[in-house]
Amino acid sequence: MSEIDLPEDHPRYQSLLTRHRIEAGVEKGITSKQGLIAEGRGEAFDYLLGERTIPSADQAAQAAAAQLLLADQPVISVNGNVAALVAPEIVDLADAVGADIEINLFNRTPDRMAAIAAHLREHGADEVKGLTADGRIPGLSHERAKVDADGIGSADVVVVPLEDGDRAEALAAMGKTEIVIDLNPLSRSAESAAIPIIDNIIRAVPNMATHARKQQEMDREALDSIVDSFDAAAARNAGETAIRNGELS
Ligand code: PTJ
């Protein structure tokens, strides 16, 4: 049995687990109510995808891991959905690639910032950025513009999971290399990403950490060649094709 009292071989296990985590996140003051809607949208795409990591998403996770290992200052951005769904896995990925973790919220309140920071620390994060907010992303008028100057503000590679696209576009305009995790291959975030991972974050983050640990001994040339051989447009197209042609069971 699992954290939701369901056998892991239940056909809807992953979807029920995801819902349970988001619900618990709302109860804990981590996830916004809008996060419930975002989850529903993601779930619909995942259903059509067959709730599996398609080969192109696995290649994207591999390229993302290599890109993070090559980065000078990688940062993983965390919002209320990400914290509720994959807090320990984010901490593990940050550890595997030497990245910082920074909270960045659309519905930013001091209470939610504190609740998410505490939740990440409970799951092993030493340092959580985002609370200083002494930097700004140019061209954004809402709360997501607030970043730490020594975090996302100066990062060269940023992991941007589960959000709408305006910040993703603004970060790309700042010249940052973006890794986006989003089940919607047509979202603006996925479109502005150097590496779009069309997969459920529940599967994508541990998969990235597994790839990173396999790549840790590789030299820069080998990592560069993994990144260079990745084709973002082809990955988005493969995700869209799988969703449009998916066989519903
Ligand atoms: O915590 P906050 O205040 O920063 O708010 C965060 C939300 C998620 C509410 C906010 O960023 C938002 O409204 O996002 P959107 O515009 O609904 O976009 C979320 C994207 O993530 C959509 O394209 C969904 O398909 C996708 N998505 C949702 N759940 C998952 C997902 N992608 C991967 N894995 C998921 N589990």
PDB file of C-alpha atoms and ligand atoms in Angstrom:
ATOM      1  CA  MET A   1       0.000   0.000   0.000  1.00  0.00           C
ATOM      2  CA  SER A   2       1.081   3.584  -0.538  1.00  0.00           C
ATOM      3  CA  GLU A   3       0.684   7.061   0.941  1.00  0.00           C
ATOM      4  CA  ILE A   4      -2.907   7.172  -0.399  1.00  0.00           C
ATOM      5  CA  ASP A   5      -3.904   3.713   0.755  1.00  0.00           C
ATOM      6  CA  LEU A   6      -4.101   2.328  -2.747  1.00  0.00           C
ATOM      7  CA  PRO A   7      -2.103  -0.554  -4.228  1.00  0.00           C
ATOM      8  CA  GLU A   8       0.579   0.743  -6.576  1.00  0.00           C
ATOM      9  CA  ASP A   9      -0.691  -1.540  -9.352  1.00  0.00           C
ATOM     10  CA  HIS A  10      -4.091   0.195  -9.362  1.00  0.00           C
ATOM     11  CA  PRO A  11      -4.649   1.367 -12.972  1.00  0.00           C
ATOM     12  CA  ARG A  12      -5.295   4.975 -11.871  1.00  0.00           C
ATOM     13  CA  TYR A  13      -2.628   4.925  -9.153  1.00  0.00           C
ATOM     14  CA  GLN A  14      -0.429   7.709 -10.464  1.00  0.00           C
ATOM     15  CA  SER A  15      -3.287  10.059 -11.194  1.00  0.00           C
ATOM     16  CA  LEU A  16      -4.883   9.462  -7.789  1.00  0.00           C
ATOM     17  CA  LEU A  17      -1.528   9.938  -6.063  1.00  0.00           C
ATOM     18  CA  THR A  18      -1.018  13.242  -7.907  1.00  0.00           C
ATOM     19  CA  ARG A  19      -4.486  14.476  -6.926  1.00  0.00           C
ATOM     20  CA  HIS A  20      -3.920  13.459  -3.342  1.00  0.00           C
ATOM     21  CA  ARG A  21      -0.627  15.361  -3.158  1.00  0.00           C
ATOM     22  CA  ILE A  22      -2.141  18.514  -4.677  1.00  0.00           C
ATOM     23  CA  GLU A  23      -5.087  18.347  -2.276  1.00  0.00           C
ATOM     24  CA  ALA A  24      -2.693  17.943   0.673  1.00  0.00           C
ATOM     25  CA  GLY A  25      -0.685  20.884  -0.704  1.00  0.00           C
ATOM     26  CA  VAL A  26      -3.766  23.123  -0.663  1.00  0.00           C
ATOM     27  CA  GLU A  27      -4.578  22.012   2.899  1.00  0.00           C
ATOM     28  CA  LYS A  28      -1.012  22.804   3.999  1.00  0.00           C
ATOM     29  CA  GLY A  29      -1.102  26.301   2.476  1.00  0.00           C
ATOM     30  CA  ILE A  30       1.497  25.365  -0.149  1.00  0.00           C
ATOM     31  CA  THR A  31      -0.580  25.075  -3.310  1.00  0.00           C
ATOM     32  CA  SER A  32      -2.974  27.774  -4.521  1.00  0.00           C
ATOM     33  CA  LYS A  33      -6.582  26.947  -5.428  1.00  0.00           C
ATOM     34  CA  GLN A  34      -5.634  27.767  -9.017  1.00  0.00           C
ATOM     35  CA  GLY A  35      -3.106  24.975  -8.658  1.00  0.00           C
ATOM     36  CA  LEU A  36      -6.022  22.518  -8.538  1.00  0.00           C
ATOM     37  CA  ILE A  37      -7.144  23.752 -11.949  1.00  0.00           C
ATOM     38  CA  ALA A  38      -3.630  23.576 -13.343  1.00  0.00           C
ATOM     39  CA  GLU A  39      -3.422  19.995 -12.095  1.00  0.00           C
ATOM     40  CA  GLY A  40      -6.684  19.122 -13.884  1.00  0.00           C
ATOM     41  CA  ARG A  41      -5.333  20.502 -17.128  1.00  0.00           C
ATOM     42  CA  GLY A  42      -2.099  18.567 -16.761  1.00  0.00           C
ATOM     43  CA  GLU A  43      -3.964  15.392 -15.914  1.00  0.00           C
ATOM     44  CA  ALA A  44      -5.998  15.585 -19.124  1.00  0.00           C
ATOM     45  CA  PHE A  45      -2.811  15.779 -21.199  1.00  0.00           C
ATOM     46  CA  ASP A  46      -1.255  12.949 -19.212  1.00  0.00           C
ATOM     47  CA  TYR A  47      -4.327  10.776 -19.778  1.00  0.00           C
ATOM     48  CA  LEU A  48      -3.993  11.258 -23.539  1.00  0.00           C
ATOM     49  CA  LEU A  49      -0.267  10.587 -23.326  1.00  0.00           C
ATOM     50  CA  GLY A  50      -1.002   7.244 -21.677  1.00  0.00           C
ATOM     51  CA  GLU A  51       0.455   8.312 -18.298  1.00  0.00           C
ATOM     52  CA  ARG A  52       3.904   7.215 -19.429  1.00  0.00           C
ATOM     53  CA  THR A  53       7.240   8.765 -20.284  1.00  0.00           C
ATOM     54  CA  ILE A  54       7.420   8.675 -24.069  1.00  0.00           C
ATOM     55  CA  PRO A  55      10.887   8.086 -25.614  1.00  0.00           C
ATOM     56  CA  SER A  56      11.306  11.731 -26.705  1.00  0.00           C
ATOM     57  CA  ALA A  57      10.563  12.897 -23.131  1.00  0.00           C
ATOM     58  CA  ASP A  58      13.185  10.504 -21.822  1.00  0.00           C
ATOM     59  CA  GLN A  59      15.701  11.956 -24.312  1.00  0.00           C
ATOM     60  CA  ALA A  60      14.712  15.438 -23.144  1.00  0.00           C
ATOM     61  CA  ALA A  61      15.272  14.433 -19.504  1.00  0.00           C
ATOM     62  CA  GLN A  62      18.682  13.102 -20.499  1.00  0.00           C
ATOM     63  CA  ALA A  63      19.596  16.348 -22.306  1.00  0.00           C
ATOM     64  CA  ALA A  64      18.277  18.379 -19.362  1.00  0.00           C
ATOM     65  CA  ALA A  65      20.453  16.448 -16.914  1.00  0.00           C
ATOM     66  CA  ALA A  66      23.509  17.039 -19.111  1.00  0.00           C
ATOM     67  CA  GLN A  67      22.660  20.744 -19.474  1.00  0.00           C
ATOM     68  CA  LEU A  68      22.356  21.088 -15.695  1.00  0.00           C
ATOM     69  CA  LEU A  69      25.702  19.350 -15.136  1.00  0.00           C
ATOM     70  CA  LEU A  70      27.321  21.696 -17.675  1.00  0.00           C
ATOM     71  CA  ALA A  71      25.812  24.834 -16.103  1.00  0.00           C
ATOM     72  CA  ASP A  72      27.829  27.360 -14.080  1.00  0.00           C
ATOM     73  CA  GLN A  73      24.868  28.331 -11.940  1.00  0.00           C
ATOM     74  CA  PRO A  74      21.813  26.119 -12.350  1.00  0.00           C
ATOM     75  CA  VAL A  75      18.603  26.940 -10.458  1.00  0.00           C
ATOM     76  CA  ILE A  76      15.416  24.902 -10.102  1.00  0.00           C
ATOM     77  CA  SER A  77      12.324  27.093  -9.789  1.00  0.00           C
ATOM     78  CA  VAL A  78       9.584  25.801  -7.493  1.00  0.00           C
ATOM     79  CA  ASN A  79       5.937  26.889  -7.310  1.00  0.00           C
ATOM     80  CA  GLY A  80       3.044  25.617  -5.208  1.00  0.00           C
ATOM     81  CA  ASN A  81       2.237  22.661  -7.455  1.00  0.00           C
ATOM     82  CA  VAL A  82       5.853  21.571  -7.784  1.00  0.00           C
ATOM     83  CA  ALA A  83       6.390  21.696  -4.002  1.00  0.00           C
ATOM     84  CA  ALA A  84       3.266  19.638  -3.338  1.00  0.00           C
ATOM     85  CA  LEU A  85       4.021  17.042  -6.004  1.00  0.00           C
ATOM     86  CA  VAL A  86       7.764  16.413  -5.898  1.00  0.00           C
ATOM     87  CA  ALA A  87       9.525  18.152  -2.975  1.00  0.00           C
ATOM     88  CA  PRO A  88      11.915  15.282  -2.052  1.00  0.00           C
ATOM     89  CA  GLU A  89      12.598  14.550  -5.723  1.00  0.00           C
ATOM     90  CA  ILE A  90      13.480  18.221  -6.375  1.00  0.00           C
ATOM     91  CA  VAL A  91      15.911  18.170  -3.440  1.00  0.00           C
ATOM     92  CA  ASP A  92      17.463  14.981  -4.824  1.00  0.00           C
ATOM     93  CA  LEU A  93      17.787  16.443  -8.345  1.00  0.00           C
ATOM     94  CA  ALA A  94      19.363  19.638  -6.962  1.00  0.00           C
ATOM     95  CA  ASP A  95      21.845  17.470  -5.098  1.00  0.00           C
ATOM     96  CA  ALA A  96      22.646  15.360  -8.179  1.00  0.00           C
ATOM     97  CA  VAL A  97      23.424  18.372 -10.407  1.00  0.00           C
ATOM     98  CA  GLY A  98      24.603  20.941  -7.836  1.00  0.00           C
ATOM     99  CA  ALA A  99      21.652  23.318  -8.408  1.00  0.00           C
ATOM    100  CA  ASP A 100      20.033  25.881  -6.142  1.00  0.00           C
ATOM    101  CA  ILE A 101      16.315  25.690  -5.369  1.00  0.00           C
ATOM    102  CA  GLU A 102      14.327  28.922  -5.609  1.00  0.00           C
ATOM    103  CA  ILE A 103      10.650  29.503  -4.818  1.00  0.00           C
ATOM    104  CA  ASN A 104       8.867  31.654  -7.393  1.00  0.00           C
ATOM    105  CA  LEU A 105       5.114  32.135  -7.156  1.00  0.00           C
ATOM    106  CA  PHE A 106       2.382  33.646  -9.257  1.00  0.00           C
ATOM    107  CA  ASN A 107       0.094  33.997  -6.240  1.00  0.00           C
ATOM    108  CA  ARG A 108       2.895  35.152  -3.954  1.00  0.00           C
ATOM    109  CA  THR A 109       2.073  35.721  -0.279  1.00  0.00           C
ATOM    110  CA  PRO A 110       4.462  35.705   2.692  1.00  0.00           C
ATOM    111  CA  ASP A 111       2.531  32.773   4.211  1.00  0.00           C
ATOM    112  CA  ARG A 112       2.809  30.618   1.100  1.00  0.00           C
ATOM    113  CA  MET A 113       6.495  31.473   0.649  1.00  0.00           C
ATOM    114  CA  ALA A 114       7.171  30.431   4.265  1.00  0.00           C
ATOM    115  CA  ALA A 115       5.054  27.260   4.025  1.00  0.00           C
ATOM    116  CA  ILE A 116       6.818  26.124   0.840  1.00  0.00           C
ATOM    117  CA  ALA A 117      10.274  26.911   2.252  1.00  0.00           C
ATOM    118  CA  ALA A 118       9.451  24.902   5.402  1.00  0.00           C
ATOM    119  CA  HIS A 119       8.095  22.024   3.302  1.00  0.00           C
ATOM    120  CA  LEU A 120      11.259  21.919   1.167  1.00  0.00           C
ATOM    121  CA  ARG A 121      13.445  22.015   4.277  1.00  0.00           C
ATOM    122  CA  GLU A 122      11.386  19.171   5.817  1.00  0.00           C
ATOM    123  CA  HIS A 123      12.327  17.195   2.727  1.00  0.00           C
ATOM    124  CA  GLY A 124      16.032  17.876   3.042  1.00  0.00           C
ATOM    125  CA  ALA A 125      16.695  21.226   1.321  1.00  0.00           C
ATOM    126  CA  ASP A 126      19.542  23.097   3.070  1.00  0.00           C
ATOM    127  CA  GLU A 127      19.133  26.426   1.379  1.00  0.00           C
ATOM    128  CA  VAL A 128      15.962  27.729  -0.208  1.00  0.00           C
ATOM    129  CA  LYS A 129      16.173  30.882  -2.307  1.00  0.00           C
ATOM    130  CA  GLY A 130      13.420  33.258  -3.395  1.00  0.00           C
ATOM    131  CA  LEU A 131      12.625  34.873  -0.067  1.00  0.00           C
ATOM    132  CA  THR A 132      15.075  37.789  -0.477  1.00  0.00           C
ATOM    133  CA  ALA A 133      13.594  38.877  -3.810  1.00  0.00           C
ATOM    134  CA  ASP A 134      16.245  41.540  -4.432  1.00  0.00           C
ATOM    135  CA  GLY A 135      16.217  41.022  -8.202  1.00  0.00           C
ATOM    136  CA  ARG A 136      13.603  41.490 -10.933  1.00  0.00           C
ATOM    137  CA  ILE A 137      12.913  39.834 -14.272  1.00  0.00           C
ATOM    138  CA  PRO A 138      12.521  42.702 -16.772  1.00  0.00           C
ATOM    139  CA  GLY A 139       9.212  43.004 -18.603  1.00  0.00           C
ATOM    140  CA  LEU A 140       6.991  41.231 -16.064  1.00  0.00           C
ATOM    141  CA  SER A 141       4.477  43.233 -14.069  1.00  0.00           C
ATOM    142  CA  HIS A 142       3.322  40.482 -11.685  1.00  0.00           C
ATOM    143  CA  GLU A 143       4.760  38.739  -8.649  1.00  0.00           C
ATOM    144  CA  ARG A 144       6.692  36.174 -10.654  1.00  0.00           C
ATOM    145  CA  ALA A 145       9.107  38.971 -11.616  1.00  0.00           C
ATOM    146  CA  LYS A 146      10.549  38.790  -8.071  1.00  0.00           C
ATOM    147  CA  VAL A 147      13.719  36.707  -7.919  1.00  0.00           C
ATOM    148  CA  ASP A 148      16.860  36.494  -5.816  1.00  0.00           C
ATOM    149  CA  ALA A 149      19.711  38.384  -7.490  1.00  0.00           C
ATOM    150  CA  ASP A 150      22.120  35.571  -6.602  1.00  0.00           C
ATOM    151  CA  GLY A 151      19.572  32.902  -7.634  1.00  0.00           C
ATOM    152  CA  ILE A 152      17.418  32.988 -10.763  1.00  0.00           C
ATOM    153  CA  GLY A 153      18.639  36.580 -11.295  1.00  0.00           C
ATOM    154  CA  SER A 154      22.162  35.435 -12.146  1.00  0.00           C
ATOM    155  CA  ALA A 155      21.526  31.793 -13.135  1.00  0.00           C
ATOM    156  CA  ASP A 156      22.634  30.569 -16.538  1.00  0.00           C
ATOM    157  CA  VAL A 157      20.326  27.534 -16.632  1.00  0.00           C
ATOM    158  CA  VAL A 158      16.850  27.518 -15.040  1.00  0.00           C
ATOM    159  CA  VAL A 159      14.411  24.630 -14.646  1.00  0.00           C
ATOM    160  CA  VAL A 160      10.904  26.045 -15.082  1.00  0.00           C
ATOM    161  CA  PRO A 161       8.180  23.528 -14.292  1.00  0.00           C
ATOM    162  CA  LEU A 162       4.405  23.906 -14.573  1.00  0.00           C
ATOM    163  CA  GLU A 163       3.625  27.503 -15.249  1.00  0.00           C
ATOM    164  CA  ASP A 164       2.100  29.681 -17.888  1.00  0.00           C
ATOM    165  CA  GLY A 165       4.481  31.126 -20.366  1.00  0.00           C
ATOM    166  CA  ASP A 166       5.124  34.786 -19.718  1.00  0.00           C
ATOM    167  CA  ARG A 167       7.950  34.304 -17.233  1.00  0.00           C
ATOM    168  CA  ALA A 168       9.393  31.520 -19.372  1.00  0.00           C
ATOM    169  CA  GLU A 169       9.474  33.933 -22.320  1.00  0.00           C
ATOM    170  CA  ALA A 170      10.992  36.709 -20.190  1.00  0.00           C
ATOM    171  CA  LEU A 171      13.711  34.399 -18.846  1.00  0.00           C
ATOM    172  CA  ALA A 172      14.540  33.300 -22.381  1.00  0.00           C
ATOM    173  CA  ALA A 173      14.738  36.974 -23.384  1.00  0.00           C
ATOM    174  CA  MET A 174      17.300  37.456 -20.572  1.00  0.00           C
ATOM    175  CA  GLY A 175      19.454  34.869 -22.352  1.00  0.00           C
ATOM    176  CA  LYS A 176      18.960  32.084 -19.832  1.00  0.00           C
ATOM    177  CA  THR A 177      18.834  28.492 -20.969  1.00  0.00           C
ATOM    178  CA  GLU A 178      15.496  27.055 -19.931  1.00  0.00           C
ATOM    179  CA  ILE A 179      14.466  23.531 -19.155  1.00  0.00           C
ATOM    180  CA  VAL A 180      10.673  23.367 -19.038  1.00  0.00           C
ATOM    181  CA  ILE A 181       8.626  20.494 -17.645  1.00  0.00           C
ATOM    182  CA  ASP A 182       5.074  20.753 -18.967  1.00  0.00           C
ATOM    183  CA  LEU A 183       2.582  18.172 -20.177  1.00  0.00           C
ATOM    184  CA  ASN A 184       1.252  20.652 -22.739  1.00  0.00           C
ATOM    185  CA  PRO A 185       3.600  20.641 -25.756  1.00  0.00           C
ATOM    186  CA  LEU A 186       1.811  23.720 -27.133  1.00  0.00           C
ATOM    187  CA  SER A 187       2.266  25.903 -24.051  1.00  0.00           C
ATOM    188  CA  ARG A 188       4.308  29.090 -24.348  1.00  0.00           C
ATOM    189  CA  SER A 189       6.668  27.716 -21.694  1.00  0.00           C
ATOM    190  CA  ALA A 190       7.390  24.599 -23.736  1.00  0.00           C
ATOM    191  CA  GLU A 191       7.802  26.780 -26.841  1.00  0.00           C
ATOM    192  CA  SER A 192      10.381  29.058 -25.227  1.00  0.00           C
ATOM    193  CA  ALA A 193      12.400  26.201 -23.730  1.00  0.00           C
ATOM    194  CA  ALA A 194      15.767  25.092 -25.018  1.00  0.00           C
ATOM    195  CA  ILE A 195      14.812  21.722 -23.534  1.00  0.00           C
ATOM    196  CA  PRO A 196      11.059  21.025 -23.189  1.00  0.00           C
ATOM    197  CA  ILE A 197      10.218  17.868 -21.241  1.00  0.00           C
ATOM    198  CA  ILE A 198       6.682  16.810 -22.190  1.00  0.00           C
ATOM    199  CA  ASP A 199       6.016  14.587 -19.218  1.00  0.00           C
ATOM    200  CA  ASN A 200       4.360  14.533 -15.821  1.00  0.00           C
ATOM    201  CA  ILE A 201       6.651  16.191 -13.291  1.00  0.00           C
ATOM    202  CA  ILE A 202       6.100  13.192 -11.040  1.00  0.00           C
ATOM    203  CA  ARG A 203       7.996  11.065 -13.564  1.00  0.00           C
ATOM    204  CA  ALA A 204      10.281  13.707 -15.101  1.00  0.00           C
ATOM    205  CA  VAL A 205      12.146  14.918 -12.013  1.00  0.00           C
ATOM    206  CA  PRO A 206      13.287  11.509 -10.709  1.00  0.00           C
ATOM    207  CA  ASN A 207      14.134  10.538 -14.285  1.00  0.00           C
ATOM    208  CA  MET A 208      16.367  13.622 -14.650  1.00  0.00           C
ATOM    209  CA  ALA A 209      18.150  12.755 -11.383  1.00  0.00           C
ATOM    210  CA  THR A 210      18.729   9.173 -12.554  1.00  0.00           C
ATOM    211  CA  HIS A 211      20.212  10.422 -15.845  1.00  0.00           C
ATOM    212  CA  ALA A 212      22.350  12.995 -14.017  1.00  0.00           C
ATOM    213  CA  ARG A 213      23.844  10.352 -11.729  1.00  0.00           C
ATOM    214  CA  LYS A 214      24.700   8.197 -14.765  1.00  0.00           C
ATOM    215  CA  GLN A 215      26.321  11.220 -16.455  1.00  0.00           C
ATOM    216  CA  GLN A 216      28.312  12.446 -13.460  1.00  0.00           C
ATOM    217  CA  GLU A 217      31.541  10.799 -14.635  1.00  0.00           C
ATOM    218  CA  MET A 218      31.242  12.036 -18.226  1.00  0.00           C
ATOM    219  CA  ASP A 219      33.562  14.763 -19.507  1.00  0.00           C
ATOM    220  CA  ARG A 220      32.246  18.083 -20.866  1.00  0.00           C
ATOM    221  CA  GLU A 221      32.634  16.952 -24.456  1.00  0.00           C
ATOM    222  CA  ALA A 222      30.350  13.966 -23.911  1.00  0.00           C
ATOM    223  CA  LEU A 223      27.796  16.113 -22.057  1.00  0.00           C
ATOM    224  CA  ASP A 224      27.942  18.761 -24.808  1.00  0.00           C
ATOM    225  CA  SER A 225      27.244  16.141 -27.428  1.00  0.00           C
ATOM    226  CA  ILE A 226      24.138  14.924 -25.521  1.00  0.00           C
ATOM    227  CA  VAL A 227      22.836  18.518 -25.379  1.00  0.00           C
ATOM    228  CA  ASP A 228      23.757  19.307 -29.000  1.00  0.00           C
ATOM    229  CA  SER A 229      22.023  16.227 -30.368  1.00  0.00           C
ATOM    230  CA  PHE A 230      18.745  17.153 -28.656  1.00  0.00           C
ATOM    231  CA  ASP A 231      16.109  18.701 -30.951  1.00  0.00           C
ATOM    232  CA  ALA A 232      13.546  20.780 -29.025  1.00  0.00           C
ATOM    233  CA  ALA A 233      11.078  21.158 -31.905  1.00  0.00           C
ATOM    234  CA  ALA A 234      11.157  17.416 -32.594  1.00  0.00           C
ATOM    235  CA  ALA A 235      10.504  16.703 -28.896  1.00  0.00           C
ATOM    236  CA  ARG A 236       7.496  19.053 -28.844  1.00  0.00           C
ATOM    237  CA  ASN A 237       6.171  17.498 -32.051  1.00  0.00           C
ATOM    238  CA  ALA A 238       6.606  13.972 -30.700  1.00  0.00           C
ATOM    239  CA  GLY A 239       4.676  14.963 -27.552  1.00  0.00           C
ATOM    240  CA  GLU A 240       1.887  16.526 -29.602  1.00  0.00           C
ATOM    241  CA  THR A 241       1.671  13.508 -31.914  1.00  0.00           C
ATOM    242  CA  ALA A 242       1.505  11.097 -28.968  1.00  0.00           C
ATOM    243  CA  ILE A 243      -1.275  13.154 -27.368  1.00  0.00           C
ATOM    244  CA  ARG A 244      -3.289  13.560 -30.585  1.00  0.00           C
ATOM    245  CA  ASN A 245      -2.948   9.923 -31.648  1.00  0.00           C
ATOM    246  CA  GLY A 246      -2.996   8.335 -28.214  1.00  0.00           C
ATOM    247  CA  GLU A 247      -5.054   5.206 -27.817  1.00  0.00           C
ATOM    248  CA  LEU A 248      -7.316   5.571 -24.844  1.00  0.00           C
ATOM    249  CA  SER A 249      -7.681   2.441 -22.784  1.00  0.00           C
TER     250      SER A 249
HETATM  251  O1  PTJ B   1       1.973  28.309  -7.063  1.00  0.00           O
HETATM  252  P1  PTJ B   1       1.752  29.501  -7.946  1.00  0.00           P
HETATM  253  O2  PTJ B   1       1.065  30.628  -7.216  1.00  0.00           O
HETATM  254  O3  PTJ B   1       3.005  29.992  -8.607  1.00  0.00           O
HETATM  255  O4  PTJ B   1       0.742  29.079  -9.141  1.00  0.00           O
HETATM  256  C1  PTJ B   1       1.123  28.037  -9.963  1.00  0.00           C
HETATM  257  C2  PTJ B   1       0.085  27.682 -11.079  1.00  0.00           C
HETATM  258  C3  PTJ B   1       0.368  26.245 -11.531  1.00  0.00           C
HETATM  259  C4  PTJ B   1      -1.324  27.765 -10.532  1.00  0.00           C
HETATM  260  C5  PTJ B   1       0.271  28.658 -12.253  1.00  0.00           C
HETATM  261  O5  PTJ B   1       1.612  28.622 -12.666  1.00  0.00           O
HETATM  262  C6  PTJ B   1      -0.677  28.358 -13.410  1.00  0.00           C
HETATM  263  O6  PTJ B   1      -1.813  28.815 -13.427  1.00  0.00           O
HETATM  264  O7  PTJ B   1      -0.195  27.567 -14.359  1.00  0.00           O
HETATM  265  P2  PTJ B   1      -1.004  27.177 -15.697  1.00  0.00           P
HETATM  266  O8  PTJ B   1      -1.160  28.359 -16.572  1.00  0.00           O
HETATM  267  O9  PTJ B   1      -2.254  26.404 -15.355  1.00  0.00           O
HETATM  268  O10 PTJ B   1       0.026  26.220 -16.374  1.00  0.00           O
HETATM  269  C7  PTJ B   1       0.424  25.017 -15.780  1.00  0.00           C
HETATM  270  C8  PTJ B   1       0.958  24.101 -16.886  1.00  0.00           C
HETATM  271  O11 PTJ B   1       1.483  22.940 -16.242  1.00  0.00           O
HETATM  272  C9  PTJ B   1      -0.148  23.621 -17.858  1.00  0.00           C
HETATM  273  O12 PTJ B   1       0.368  23.672 -19.182  1.00  0.00           O
HETATM  274  C10 PTJ B   1      -0.390  22.166 -17.449  1.00  0.00           C
HETATM  275  O13 PTJ B   1      -0.709  21.349 -18.555  1.00  0.00           O
HETATM  276  C11 PTJ B   1       0.955  21.764 -16.848  1.00  0.00           C
HETATM  277  N1  PTJ B   1       0.866  20.750 -15.793  1.00  0.00           N
HETATM  278  C12 PTJ B   1      -0.054  20.651 -14.809  1.00  0.00           C
HETATM  279  N2  PTJ B   1       0.205  19.607 -13.996  1.00  0.00           N
HETATM  280  C13 PTJ B   1       1.344  19.027 -14.478  1.00  0.00           C
HETATM  281  C14 PTJ B   1       1.763  19.756 -15.629  1.00  0.00           C
HETATM  282  N3  PTJ B   1       2.876  19.432 -16.309  1.00  0.00           N
HETATM  283  C15 PTJ B   1       3.604  18.387 -15.867  1.00  0.00           C
HETATM  284  N4  PTJ B   1       3.256  17.634 -14.776  1.00  0.00           N
HETATM  285  C16 PTJ B   1       2.134  17.923 -14.068  1.00  0.00           C
HETATM  286  N5  PTJ B   1       1.806  17.170 -13.004  1.00  0.00           N
END
